[in-house]
Short mmCIF file of C-alpha atoms in Angstrom, two decimals:
data_model
loop_
_atom_site.label_atom_id
_atom_site.label_comp_id
_atom_site.label_asym_id
_atom_site.label_seq_id
_atom_site.Cartn_x
_atom_site.Cartn_y
_atom_site.Cartn_z
CA MET A 195 -12.85 -10.30 16.14
CA ASP A 196 -11.59 -7.41 13.96
CA LYS A 197 -7.94 -6.34 13.63
CA THR A 198 -8.34 -3.18 15.73
CA SER A 199 -9.81 -5.11 18.66
CA ARG A 200 -7.03 -7.72 18.42
CA ASN A 201 -4.35 -5.01 18.43
CA PHE A 202 -5.83 -3.37 21.53
CA ILE A 203 -5.76 -6.78 23.23
CA VAL A 204 -2.13 -7.43 22.20
CA ASP A 205 -1.02 -3.94 23.28
CA ASN A 206 -2.75 -4.43 26.63
CA LEU A 207 -1.22 -7.84 27.35
CA LEU A 208 2.30 -6.60 26.52
CA CYS A 209 2.45 -3.23 28.28
CA MET A 210 0.20 -4.00 31.24
CA SER A 211 2.07 -7.22 32.06
CA ALA A 212 5.30 -5.20 32.24
CA TYR A 213 3.61 -2.45 34.26
CA TRP A 214 2.19 -4.76 36.89
CA ILE A 215 5.37 -6.75 37.52
CA CYS A 216 6.82 -3.40 38.62
CA SER A 217 4.56 -3.43 41.67
CA GLY A 218 3.72 -5.54 44.69
CA ALA A 219 6.33 -8.01 45.93
CA ILE A 220 8.88 -7.21 43.21
CA ILE A 221 8.94 -3.47 43.88
CA SER A 222 8.92 -4.26 47.63
CA SER A 223 12.07 -6.33 47.10
CA LEU A 224 13.70 -3.40 45.28
CA THR A 225 12.90 -1.04 48.17
CA GLU A 226 14.52 -3.57 50.51
CA TYR A 227 17.60 -3.65 48.24
CA TYR A 228 17.95 0.11 48.71
CA GLY A 229 17.32 -0.16 52.46
CA PHE A 230 14.18 1.98 52.63
CA SER A 231 12.22 1.86 55.91
CA LEU A 232 8.92 -0.02 56.13
CA PRO A 233 6.67 3.09 56.08
CA ILE A 234 8.55 4.57 53.09
CA SER A 235 8.51 1.20 51.30
CA ASN A 236 4.76 0.95 51.89
CA PHE A 237 4.29 4.45 50.46
CA ILE A 238 6.35 3.64 47.33
CA THR A 239 4.60 0.31 46.85
CA GLY A 240 1.27 2.12 47.06
CA LEU A 241 2.07 4.63 44.28
CA THR A 242 0.20 2.54 41.69
CA ALA A 243 -2.92 3.15 43.78
CA THR A 244 -2.27 6.76 44.84
CA LEU A 245 -1.01 8.40 41.63
CA PRO A 246 -4.37 8.11 39.82
CA ILE A 247 -4.85 11.60 41.30
CA LEU A 248 -3.03 12.70 38.11
CA GLN A 249 -5.73 11.32 35.85
CA LEU A 250 -7.95 14.39 36.12
CA ALA A 251 -5.16 16.57 34.73
CA GLY A 252 -4.69 14.02 31.94
CA GLY A 253 -8.40 13.87 31.13
CA LEU A 254 -8.71 17.67 31.00
CA ALA A 255 -5.54 17.97 28.91
CA TYR A 256 -6.88 15.44 26.41
CA GLY A 257 -9.99 17.59 25.92
CA ARG A 258 -7.87 20.62 25.01
CA VAL A 259 -5.15 19.27 22.72
CA SER A 260 -5.31 20.09 19.02
CA ASN A 261 -4.07 16.62 18.02
CA PRO A 262 -5.59 13.93 20.31
CA PHE A 263 -3.87 11.08 18.41
CA ARG A 264 -0.41 12.58 18.94
CA PHE A 265 -1.23 13.12 22.63
CA LEU A 266 -2.21 9.45 22.97
CA ARG A 267 0.96 8.19 21.30
CA LEU A 268 3.28 10.53 23.20
CA THR A 269 1.94 9.88 26.70
CA ASN A 270 1.60 6.14 26.15
CA GLY A 271 5.16 6.00 24.83
CA LEU A 272 6.80 8.03 27.61
CA TRP A 273 5.82 5.87 30.58
CA ARG A 274 7.05 2.78 28.72
CA PHE A 275 10.47 4.45 28.43
CA PHE A 276 10.84 5.28 32.14
CA LEU A 277 9.60 1.97 33.59
CA PRO A 278 12.68 -0.21 32.80
CA LEU A 279 14.92 2.49 34.36
CA VAL A 280 13.42 1.54 37.74
CA PHE A 281 15.35 -1.74 37.55
CA PHE A 282 18.39 -0.45 35.65
CA SER A 283 18.97 2.02 38.51
CA VAL A 284 20.83 -0.75 40.36
CA LEU A 285 23.73 -0.32 37.89
CA LEU A 286 24.57 2.93 39.70
CA PRO A 287 26.01 3.32 43.21
CA HIS A 288 23.35 3.21 45.94
CA TRP A 289 23.54 6.98 46.56
CA ALA A 290 22.63 7.62 42.90
CA GLY A 291 20.58 4.52 42.14
CA ALA A 292 18.09 5.02 45.00
CA PRO A 293 16.90 8.49 43.88
CA LEU A 294 16.90 7.40 40.21
CA MET A 295 14.75 4.41 41.10
CA VAL A 296 12.23 6.59 42.97
CA ILE A 297 12.17 9.32 40.28
CA SER A 298 11.82 6.78 37.44
CA TYR A 299 9.03 4.98 39.28
CA LEU A 300 7.22 8.26 39.98
CA LEU A 301 7.52 9.30 36.32
CA ALA A 302 6.53 5.90 34.90
CA VAL A 303 3.52 5.45 37.15
CA GLY A 304 2.63 9.14 37.04
CA ILE A 305 2.63 9.42 33.23
CA PHE A 306 0.80 6.11 32.97
CA GLN A 307 -1.94 7.46 35.22
CA PHE A 308 -1.95 10.82 33.38
CA SER A 309 -2.59 8.98 30.10
CA ALA A 310 -5.01 6.34 31.47
CA PRO A 311 -8.41 8.09 31.00
CA SER A 312 -7.68 9.12 27.41
CA GLN A 313 -6.31 5.65 26.61
CA THR A 314 -9.40 3.94 28.05
CA THR A 315 -11.68 6.32 26.13
CA TRP A 316 -9.65 5.62 22.97
CA MET A 317 -9.98 1.86 23.42
CA THR A 318 -13.68 1.79 24.32
CA SER A 319 -14.60 4.20 21.51
CA CYS A 320 -12.74 2.19 18.85
CA VAL A 321 -13.81 -1.24 20.10
CA GLU A 322 -17.46 -0.55 20.81
CA LYS A 323 -17.96 0.74 17.27
CA MET A 324 -17.04 -2.79 16.12
CA ASN A 325 -18.99 -4.48 18.96
CA PRO A 326 -16.74 -7.59 19.14
CA PRO A 327 -18.20 -10.46 21.19
CA ASN A 328 -16.64 -11.00 24.62
CA PHE A 329 -13.88 -8.43 24.02
CA TYR A 330 -13.43 -7.61 27.73
CA PRO A 331 -13.23 -11.23 28.95
CA ALA A 332 -10.78 -12.04 26.12
CA ARG A 333 -8.70 -9.00 27.07
CA GLU A 334 -8.63 -10.11 30.71
CA ILE A 335 -7.72 -13.73 29.96
CA THR A 336 -4.89 -12.95 27.51
CA PHE A 337 -3.46 -10.35 29.90
CA MET A 338 -3.51 -12.78 32.82
CA ILE A 339 -1.79 -15.58 30.87
CA THR A 340 0.99 -13.22 29.75
CA TYR A 341 1.32 -11.59 33.16
CA THR A 342 1.49 -14.98 34.88
CA ILE A 343 4.36 -16.10 32.66
CA LEU A 344 6.22 -12.80 33.02
CA TYR A 345 5.71 -12.64 36.79
CA ALA A 346 6.90 -16.24 37.18
CA ALA A 347 10.03 -15.46 35.16
CA ALA A 348 10.77 -12.29 37.17
CA SER A 349 10.18 -14.10 40.48
CA LEU A 350 12.47 -16.99 39.50
CA ILE A 351 15.17 -14.48 38.57
CA LEU A 352 14.87 -12.70 41.93
CA ASP A 353 14.76 -16.02 43.80
CA TRP A 354 18.03 -16.97 42.11
CA ALA A 355 19.41 -13.53 43.00
CA ASP A 356 18.48 -14.03 46.69
CA ARG A 357 20.05 -17.50 46.85
CA THR A 358 23.29 -16.45 45.15
CA ASP A 359 23.50 -12.93 46.58
CA SER A 360 23.35 -11.57 43.03
CA HIS A 361 20.75 -8.86 43.54
CA GLN A 362 22.18 -6.36 41.08
CA PRO A 363 22.26 -8.70 38.04
CA GLY A 364 18.88 -10.07 39.11
CA PHE A 365 17.19 -6.68 38.92
CA VAL A 366 18.98 -5.89 35.64
CA LEU A 367 17.57 -9.09 34.10
CA VAL A 368 14.07 -8.11 35.23
CA GLY A 369 14.66 -4.70 33.64
CA ILE A 370 15.67 -6.33 30.36
CA LEU A 371 12.57 -8.52 30.45
CA SER A 372 10.42 -5.46 31.05
CA ALA A 373 12.15 -3.49 28.27
CA ILE A 374 11.52 -6.29 25.74
CA MET A 375 7.80 -6.36 26.55
CA LEU A 376 7.44 -2.59 26.44
CA GLY A 377 9.47 -2.26 23.24
CA SER A 378 7.20 -4.83 21.59
CA SER A 379 4.12 -2.96 22.80
CA LEU A 380 5.38 0.25 21.19
CA MET A 381 5.37 -1.46 17.80
CA VAL A 382 1.75 -2.51 18.31
CA LEU A 383 0.86 0.97 19.57
CA ARG A 384 1.94 2.41 16.20
CA GLN A 385 -0.64 0.21 14.43
CA LEU A 386 -3.64 1.38 16.45
CA PRO A 387 -6.06 3.71 14.62
CA PRO A 388 -6.83 7.28 15.70
CA PRO A 389 -9.82 7.80 18.04
CA PRO A 390 -13.12 7.81 16.07
CA SER A 391 -14.43 10.95 17.78
CA MET A 392 -13.00 14.13 19.26
CA PRO A 393 -13.27 14.65 23.03
CA LYS A 394 -15.90 17.11 24.23
CA LYS A 395 -14.45 20.57 24.81
CA SER A 396 -15.89 22.42 27.81
CA SER A 397 -14.76 24.90 30.43
CA PHE A 398 -12.67 23.69 33.35
CA PHE A 399 -15.37 24.13 36.00
CA SER A 400 -18.08 22.68 33.78
CA ALA A 401 -15.98 19.62 33.07
CA MET A 402 -15.18 19.21 36.79
CA ALA A 403 -18.83 19.48 37.84
CA GLU A 404 -20.40 17.24 35.18
CA PRO A 405 -19.58 13.84 36.78
CA PHE A 406 -20.95 15.03 40.14
CA ARG A 407 -24.22 16.14 38.56
CA ASP A 408 -24.73 12.71 37.05
CA LYS A 409 -26.61 10.67 39.69
CA LYS A 410 -25.70 7.28 38.25
CA PHE A 411 -22.00 8.03 37.96
CA ARG A 412 -21.96 9.68 41.40
CA TRP A 413 -22.73 6.32 43.03
CA VAL A 414 -19.96 4.70 40.99
CA MET A 415 -17.51 7.31 42.29
CA ILE A 416 -18.51 6.93 45.95
CA SER A 417 -18.36 3.13 45.95
CA ASN A 418 -15.02 3.11 44.11
CA MET A 419 -13.48 5.57 46.55
CA VAL A 420 -14.40 3.51 49.60
CA TRP A 421 -13.16 0.34 47.91
CA CYS A 422 -9.81 1.96 47.04
CA PHE A 423 -9.42 3.23 50.60
CA SER A 424 -9.97 -0.27 51.99
CA GLY A 425 -7.58 -1.75 49.42
CA MET A 426 -4.58 -0.02 50.99
CA PHE A 427 -5.17 -2.06 54.16
CA ILE A 428 -5.66 -5.35 52.29
CA GLY A 429 -4.04 -5.83 48.87
CA GLY A 430 -1.62 -2.93 49.14
CA PHE A 431 -0.29 -4.02 52.53
CA ALA A 432 -0.29 -7.74 51.64
CA ALA A 433 2.49 -7.21 49.08
CA LEU A 434 4.70 -5.71 51.79
CA TYR A 435 3.56 -8.13 54.50
CA GLN A 436 4.66 -11.25 52.62
CA VAL A 437 8.17 -9.92 51.95
CA ARG A 438 8.99 -7.92 55.08
CA VAL A 439 7.01 -9.78 57.79
CA LEU A 440 6.47 -13.35 56.60
CA HIS A 441 9.88 -13.44 54.85
CA VAL A 442 8.50 -15.70 52.14
CA SER A 443 11.08 -16.67 49.52
CA PHE A 444 10.64 -15.43 45.97
CA PHE A 445 10.34 -19.03 44.82
CA GLN A 446 7.29 -19.45 47.06
CA ILE A 447 5.93 -16.08 45.94
CA MET A 448 6.40 -17.10 42.31
CA LEU A 449 4.85 -20.54 42.84
CA TRP A 450 1.70 -19.36 44.59
CA ALA A 451 1.36 -16.14 42.62
CA THR A 452 1.38 -18.29 39.48
CA ALA A 453 -1.29 -20.54 40.98
CA ALA A 454 -3.28 -17.45 41.98
CA ASN A 455 -2.99 -15.87 38.53
CA LEU A 456 -4.06 -19.11 36.86
CA SER A 457 -7.04 -19.22 39.21
CA ARG A 458 -7.91 -15.65 38.25
CA THR A 459 -7.66 -16.57 34.56
CA PHE A 460 -9.80 -19.69 35.05
CA PHE A 461 -12.55 -17.77 36.86
CA VAL A 462 -13.02 -15.10 34.15
CA LYS A 463 -15.42 -17.26 32.14
CA PRO A 464 -17.45 -18.42 35.19
CA MET A 465 -17.72 -14.78 36.32
CA THR A 466 -18.85 -13.81 32.81
CA LYS A 467 -21.46 -16.57 32.84
CA LEU A 468 -22.61 -15.48 36.30
CA SER A 469 -22.96 -11.89 35.06
CA GLU A 470 -25.44 -13.08 32.42
CA ARG A 471 -27.73 -14.15 35.26
CA ILE A 472 -27.19 -11.51 37.95
CA GLY A 473 -25.41 -8.62 36.17
CA TRP A 474 -21.88 -7.25 36.57
CA LYS A 475 -22.81 -5.07 39.55
CA ASN A 476 -23.76 -8.10 41.67
CA VAL A 477 -20.75 -10.02 40.38
CA SER A 478 -18.56 -7.14 41.58
CA ALA A 479 -20.15 -7.23 45.05
CA PHE A 480 -19.68 -11.02 45.17
CA CYS A 481 -15.99 -10.64 44.25
CA MET A 482 -15.51 -7.99 46.93
CA GLY A 483 -16.85 -10.51 49.43
CA ILE A 484 -14.18 -13.01 48.36
CA SER A 485 -11.57 -10.27 48.86
CA ILE A 486 -12.76 -9.93 52.44
CA LEU A 487 -12.23 -13.68 52.93
CA SER A 488 -8.67 -13.22 51.65
CA ALA A 489 -8.11 -10.43 54.19
CA VAL A 490 -9.36 -12.68 56.99
CA THR A 491 -6.85 -15.32 55.86
CA TRP A 492 -4.00 -12.77 55.75
CA THR A 493 -4.91 -11.70 59.31
CA PHE A 494 -4.23 -15.19 60.63
CA THR A 495 -1.14 -15.84 58.49
CA THR A 496 2.08 -15.74 60.50
CA PRO A 497 5.66 -16.88 59.79
CA LYS A 498 4.86 -20.11 61.65
CA ASN A 499 1.82 -21.14 59.58
CA SER A 500 2.62 -19.31 56.32
CA LEU A 501 3.48 -22.61 54.60
CA PHE A 502 -0.23 -23.51 54.74
CA LEU A 503 -2.12 -20.20 54.86
CA PHE A 504 0.04 -18.15 52.46
CA PRO A 505 -1.13 -20.14 49.37
CA ILE A 506 -4.79 -19.82 50.41
CA ALA A 507 -4.46 -16.06 51.01
CA ASN A 508 -2.82 -15.58 47.62
CA ILE A 509 -5.44 -17.53 45.67
CA LEU A 510 -8.35 -15.87 47.50
CA SER A 511 -6.78 -12.47 46.73
CA ALA A 512 -6.59 -13.22 43.01
CA ILE A 513 -9.95 -14.83 42.25
CA PRO A 514 -12.00 -11.62 42.80
CA LEU A 515 -9.93 -9.82 40.17
CA ALA A 516 -11.46 -12.12 37.53
CA GLY A 517 -14.71 -10.19 37.93
CA LEU A 518 -13.87 -6.86 39.56
CA GLY A 519 -11.84 -5.42 36.69
CA ILE A 520 -14.54 -6.13 34.10
CA GLY A 521 -17.41 -5.29 36.47
CA PHE A 522 -16.04 -1.90 37.50
CA LEU A 523 -15.16 -1.00 33.90
CA LYS A 524 -18.64 -2.03 32.70
CA MET A 525 -20.30 0.18 35.31
CA GLN A 526 -18.00 3.10 34.51
CA VAL A 527 -18.53 2.88 30.74
CA TYR A 528 -22.31 2.42 30.92
CA THR A 529 -22.82 5.33 33.33
CA SER A 530 -20.64 7.85 31.43
CA PRO A 531 -21.37 9.56 28.07
CA GLU A 532 -18.83 8.79 25.33
CA GLU A 533 -18.03 12.44 24.49
CA SER A 534 -17.18 13.21 28.15
CA ARG A 535 -15.87 9.80 29.18
CA SER A 536 -12.21 10.83 29.55
CA VAL A 537 -13.23 13.55 32.05
CA TYR A 538 -15.62 11.22 33.90
CA LEU A 539 -12.96 8.50 34.21
CA SER A 540 -10.24 10.95 35.16
CA MET A 541 -12.43 12.49 37.87
CA LEU A 542 -13.15 8.99 39.16
CA SER A 543 -9.44 8.19 39.18
CA LEU A 544 -8.63 11.46 40.94
CA LEU A 545 -11.06 10.62 43.73
CA ASN A 546 -9.82 7.01 43.83
CA GLY A 547 -6.25 8.28 44.04
CA ILE A 548 -7.11 10.67 46.86
CA ALA A 549 -8.89 7.86 48.73
CA SER A 550 -5.91 5.54 48.16
CA LEU A 551 -3.42 8.23 49.19
CA ILE A 552 -5.30 8.91 52.42
CA GLY A 553 -5.61 5.16 52.97
CA SER A 554 -1.89 4.70 52.33
CA LEU A 555 -0.99 7.45 54.81
CA PHE A 556 -3.32 6.01 57.45
CA CYS A 557 -1.96 2.52 56.78
CA SER A 558 1.66 3.70 56.98
CA SER A 559 0.92 5.47 60.28
CA MET A 560 -0.73 2.34 61.60
CA ILE A 561 2.26 0.26 60.48
CA HIS A 562 4.60 2.59 62.33
CA GLY A 563 2.56 2.32 65.53
CA LEU A 564 2.15 -1.47 65.40
CA GLU A 565 5.82 -1.95 64.53
CA LEU A 566 6.71 -0.37 67.88
CA ILE A 567 4.63 -3.05 69.61
CA SER A 568 5.94 -6.06 67.67
CA ILE A 569 6.43 -7.17 64.09
CA GLU A 570 3.68 -9.79 64.58
CA ALA A 571 1.20 -7.05 65.50
CA LEU A 572 1.30 -5.75 61.91
CA ARG A 573 -1.26 -8.37 60.84
CA TRP A 574 -3.97 -6.31 62.57
CA VAL A 575 -3.81 -3.87 59.67
CA PHE A 576 -6.01 -6.26 57.68
CA PRO A 577 -9.15 -6.11 59.91
CA VAL A 578 -9.33 -2.35 59.35
CA GLY A 579 -9.52 -3.02 55.62
CA ILE A 580 -12.20 -5.66 56.16
CA ALA A 581 -14.51 -3.23 57.99
CA ILE A 582 -14.17 -0.58 55.26
CA ALA A 583 -14.59 -3.16 52.47
CA LEU A 584 -17.96 -4.20 53.93
CA VAL A 585 -19.14 -0.61 53.56
CA ALA A 586 -17.89 -0.60 49.94
CA ILE A 587 -20.02 -3.67 49.13
CA LEU A 588 -23.18 -1.96 50.41
CA LEU A 589 -22.38 1.10 48.28
CA VAL A 590 -21.76 -0.92 45.10
CA LEU A 591 -25.15 -2.58 45.50
CA ARG A 592 -26.74 0.89 45.38
CA VAL A 593 -25.20 1.79 41.98
CA PRO A 594 -28.17 2.30 39.57
CA TYR A 595 -26.82 -0.09 36.94
CA LYS A 596 -29.14 -2.61 35.33
CA GLU A 597 -27.14 -3.87 32.32
CA LYS A 598 -26.70 -7.63 32.23
CA GLY A 599 -24.50 -9.87 30.18
CA ALA A 600 -20.87 -9.73 29.09
#
């Protein structure tokens, strides 16, 4: 594998590991520290899924800048600056730390999403010129190993903080850990080459309409939207459910999240092998089916049986990600032209963000209603996600994508 491909892999494993620990159970714990209500906590936790609505603006901006390389470096650097502030906000009094935490999280996630389509176009354009074997599986495996270690460390820190009532130093340590990873990624970012081609320049309305006129990509957009909508009732809510309803300790979260992440890492190669026989589209549908099984397990997980069902739900939630990330990216790349890819991907992310935002609002409203009945009734959020996810599987199977192999 060439140096450029290796550097993209190293940059990804460093910055994305730090980005994704600032989500899910860990960010849910921080919202609990600040005393946010369940609906507000669910909304904040769901920002990683709803803020992709900013990607269209980012994709269009990338097509109009005079210096695309400077744009890539600036936007990719900014979100890495704001992310550690989310945790360092606990150094301030609650009245100041709470708004700083929310603003920093909005800026970090927002700028990340704003830069995402141009960064993906940058990576795919540079890497596919070299055509390295198994780049995407290698990228997934190295990310998961690093993320698993980092998440385990952060969870152990927060478990210690819970047991010793040392929440403030606990979150500061997680912030330091995040800052080290992101600082290291900035050094790698400086070594990446400029994009090999300039983005296509077109009028605003022409750029907006192009992805919709493309029949192949249109099916990718529809299926992704429905999947993202369902995800707010399954994966998005599960992060909140385990902390605020099941009251699982961070040691248990760390233990079974580590097992789940290792399972995800282990299944990347089998999913890649399976794709050589049935194609990434069918692998994606198969993985979505496993996600539905995880949602069924979450539905029947209660504080009384969580010791047994919580590990199963976690592992079943993680295994599909071994194939979905690669499968969705493969379909997106192969159904979008290189010169317009940043606009195609940003339009897709905008629609995914809108679907996730609507899903998050519906889910938060449902949480509020069920909470009035009983805290145990909240588990009925998951069956709604199951029904919508079944529709998403049928839509993915209709994507006109024939490419096979990793």
